[in-house]
Amino acid sequence: TQLLEQSPQFLSIQEGENLTVYCNSSSVFSSLQWYRQEPGEGPVLLVTVVTGGEVKKLKRLTFQFGDARKDSSLHITAAQPGDTGLYLCAGSGAGNMLTFGGGTRLMVKP
Amino acid sequence: DAGVIQSPRHEVTEMGQEVTLRCKPISGHNSLFWYRQTMMRGLELLIYFNNNVPIDDSGMPEDRFSAKMPNASFSTLKIQPSEPRDSAVYFCASRGTGVNYGYTFGSGTRLTVV
């Protein structure tokens, strides 16, 4: 079974601070995705990274896929209250299934 | 596209009753997934279908859970009889072809069994 561990599990910061969320596994994934989930809604796809070492930017969010395709990170610059939510990483391995990490619950205080 | 549509949004039922959750995937998506989410266990895959055929139901917790996909535009997840420990948010998601396509989730059904 492929497992993804996310850290930290909880993060509470002030508006304007920077943060990094980590997603680690002992397994290799063909691709890795990041989702954000807001209360009362389902997760929404933010980005897919495919190539080892790949870096993608989405406004103030920077996503990186590890060289060995076993880990990933999400960095948020100058966090805003609107960034509050549950961030989930998910790895794609064999077949059509994603393995989800346990999530990082982020709260950004104004 | 209206996205993945789930119904009902909320369901409160008494222990022992039958519960049916419904999902309409995005048109053209050939894979459908049912997940359960709790604070303790996070997102758990219950079952997934490919081209309306169940592929992996190893996540279905017990025989009380069953899922069907009679056609490409509709799926149900049934719990009979329901128990308080089934209380959770149940999500349906669909995915198009291609390994790197993301999942599109519905808004979920919050189930409370009292």
CSV table of N, CA and C in Angstrom, one decimal, chain A residues 11-61:
chain,number,residue,atom,x,y,z
A,11,LEU,N,-1.7,24.0,11.2
A,11,LEU,CA,-0.9,25.2,11.1
A,11,LEU,C,-1.7,26.4,11.3
A,12,SER,N,-1.4,27.3,12.2
A,12,SER,CA,-2.1,28.5,12.4
A,12,SER,C,-1.1,29.7,12.4
A,13,ILE,N,-1.3,30.6,11.4
A,13,ILE,CA,-0.3,31.7,11.2
A,13,ILE,C,-1.1,33.0,11.1
A,14,GLN,N,-0.3,34.1,11.1
A,14,GLN,CA,-0.8,35.4,10.9
A,14,GLN,C,-0.8,35.7,9.4
A,15,GLU,N,-1.7,36.6,9.0
A,15,GLU,CA,-1.7,37.1,7.6
A,15,GLU,C,-0.4,37.7,7.3
A,16,GLY,N,0.2,37.4,6.1
A,16,GLY,CA,1.4,37.9,5.7
A,16,GLY,C,2.6,37.0,5.9
A,17,GLU,N,2.5,36.0,6.7
A,17,GLU,CA,3.6,35.0,6.9
A,17,GLU,C,3.7,34.0,5.8
A,18,ASN,N,4.8,33.4,5.7
A,18,ASN,CA,5.1,32.4,4.7
A,18,ASN,C,5.0,31.0,5.4
A,19,LEU,N,4.7,30.0,4.6
A,19,LEU,CA,4.6,28.6,5.2
A,19,LEU,C,4.9,27.6,4.1
A,20,THR,N,5.3,26.4,4.6
A,20,THR,CA,5.6,25.3,3.7
A,20,THR,C,4.9,24.1,4.3
A,21,VAL,N,4.2,23.3,3.4
A,21,VAL,CA,3.6,22.1,3.8
A,21,VAL,C,4.3,20.9,3.0
A,22,TYR,N,4.5,19.8,3.7
A,22,TYR,CA,5.3,18.7,3.2
A,22,TYR,C,4.4,17.5,3.0
A,23,CYS,N,4.8,16.7,1.9
A,23,CYS,CA,4.1,15.5,1.6
A,23,CYS,C,5.1,14.5,1.3
A,24,ASN,N,5.2,13.4,2.1
A,24,ASN,CA,6.3,12.4,1.9
A,24,ASN,C,5.8,11.0,1.8
A,25,SER,N,6.6,10.2,1.1
A,25,SER,CA,6.3,8.8,0.9
A,25,SER,C,7.5,8.0,0.7
A,26,SER,N,7.5,6.7,0.9
A,26,SER,CA,8.6,5.9,0.6
A,26,SER,C,8.4,5.3,-0.8
A,27,SER,N,7.2,5.6,-1.4
A,27,SER,CA,6.8,5.0,-2.7
A,27,SER,C,7.1,6.1,-3.8
A,28,VAL,N,7.3,5.6,-5.0
A,28,VAL,CA,7.4,6.5,-6.2
A,28,VAL,C,6.0,6.7,-6.8
A,29,PHE,N,5.7,7.9,-7.2
A,29,PHE,CA,4.4,8.2,-7.8
A,29,PHE,C,4.7,8.7,-9.2
A,30,SER,N,3.8,8.3,-10.2
A,30,SER,CA,3.9,8.8,-11.5
A,30,SER,C,3.5,10.3,-11.6
A,31,SER,N,2.7,10.8,-10.7
A,31,SER,CA,2.4,12.2,-10.6
A,31,SER,C,1.8,12.5,-9.2
A,32,LEU,N,1.8,13.7,-8.9
A,32,LEU,CA,1.3,14.1,-7.6
A,32,LEU,C,0.4,15.3,-7.7
A,33,GLN,N,-0.7,15.3,-7.0
A,33,GLN,CA,-1.6,16.4,-7.1
A,33,GLN,C,-1.8,17.1,-5.7
A,34,TRP,N,-2.1,18.3,-5.7
A,34,TRP,CA,-2.5,19.1,-4.5
A,34,TRP,C,-3.9,19.6,-4.6
A,35,TYR,N,-4.7,19.4,-3.6
A,35,TYR,CA,-6.1,19.9,-3.5
A,35,TYR,C,-6.2,20.8,-2.3
A,36,ARG,N,-7.2,21.7,-2.4
A,36,ARG,CA,-7.6,22.5,-1.2
A,36,ARG,C,-9.1,22.2,-1.0
A,37,GLN,N,-9.4,22.0,0.3
A,37,GLN,CA,-10.8,21.8,0.6
A,37,GLN,C,-11.3,22.8,1.6
A,38,GLU,N,-12.4,23.5,1.3
A,38,GLU,CA,-13.0,24.5,2.2
A,38,GLU,C,-14.2,23.8,3.0
A,39,PRO,N,-14.5,24.3,4.1
A,39,PRO,CA,-15.6,23.7,4.9
A,39,PRO,C,-16.9,23.6,4.1
A,40,GLY,N,-17.5,22.4,4.2
A,40,GLY,CA,-18.7,22.2,3.5
A,40,GLY,C,-18.6,21.9,2.0
A,41,GLU,N,-17.4,21.8,1.5
A,41,GLU,CA,-17.2,21.5,0.1
A,41,GLU,C,-16.3,20.3,-0.1
A,42,GLY,N,-16.2,19.8,-1.3
A,42,GLY,CA,-15.3,18.8,-1.6
A,42,GLY,C,-13.9,19.4,-2.0
A,43,PRO,N,-12.9,18.6,-2.0
A,43,PRO,CA,-11.6,19.0,-2.4
A,43,PRO,C,-11.6,19.5,-3.8
A,44,VAL,N,-10.8,20.6,-4.1
A,44,VAL,CA,-10.7,21.2,-5.4
A,44,VAL,C,-9.2,21.1,-5.9
A,45,LEU,N,-9.0,20.6,-7.1
A,45,LEU,CA,-7.6,20.4,-7.6
A,45,LEU,C,-6.9,21.8,-7.8
A,46,LEU,N,-5.7,21.9,-7.2
A,46,LEU,CA,-4.9,23.1,-7.4
A,46,LEU,C,-3.9,22.9,-8.5
A,47,VAL,N,-3.2,21.7,-8.5
A,47,VAL,CA,-2.1,21.5,-9.4
A,47,VAL,C,-1.7,20.0,-9.5
A,48,THR,N,-1.2,19.7,-10.7
A,48,THR,CA,-0.6,18.3,-10.9
A,48,THR,C,0.9,18.5,-11.3
A,49,VAL,N,1.8,17.8,-10.6
A,49,VAL,CA,3.2,17.8,-11.0
A,49,VAL,C,3.5,16.4,-11.4
A,50,VAL,N,4.3,16.3,-12.5
A,50,VAL,CA,4.6,15.0,-13.1
A,50,VAL,C,6.0,14.6,-13.1
A,51,THR,N,6.9,15.6,-13.4
A,51,THR,CA,8.3,15.3,-13.6
A,51,THR,C,9.1,15.5,-12.3
A,52,GLY,N,10.0,14.6,-12.0
A,52,GLY,CA,10.9,14.8,-10.8
A,52,GLY,C,11.6,16.1,-10.9
A,53,GLY,N,11.5,16.9,-9.8
A,53,GLY,CA,12.2,18.2,-9.7
A,53,GLY,C,11.3,19.3,-10.3
A,54,GLU,N,10.1,19.0,-10.8
A,54,GLU,CA,9.3,20.0,-11.4
A,54,GLU,C,8.8,21.0,-10.3
A,55,VAL,N,8.8,22.3,-10.7
A,55,VAL,CA,8.2,23.4,-9.9
A,55,VAL,C,7.1,24.1,-10.6
A,56,LYS,N,6.0,24.2,-10.0
A,56,LYS,CA,4.9,25.0,-10.6
A,56,LYS,C,4.4,26.1,-9.6
A,57,LYS,N,4.1,27.2,-10.2
A,57,LYS,CA,3.6,28.3,-9.4
A,57,LYS,C,2.2,28.7,-9.8
A,58,LEU,N,1.4,29.0,-8.7
A,58,LEU,CA,0.0,29.4,-8.9
A,58,LEU,C,-0.1,30.6,-8.0
A,59,LYS,N,0.1,31.8,-8.6
A,59,LYS,CA,0.0,33.0,-7.8
A,59,LYS,C,1.0,33.0,-6.7
A,60,ARG,N,0.5,33.0,-5.4
A,60,ARG,CA,1.5,33.0,-4.3
A,60,ARG,C,1.8,31.5,-3.8
A,61,LEU,N,1.3,30.5,-4.5
A,61,LEU,CA,1.6,29.1,-4.2
A,61,LEU,C,2.6,28.6,-5.1
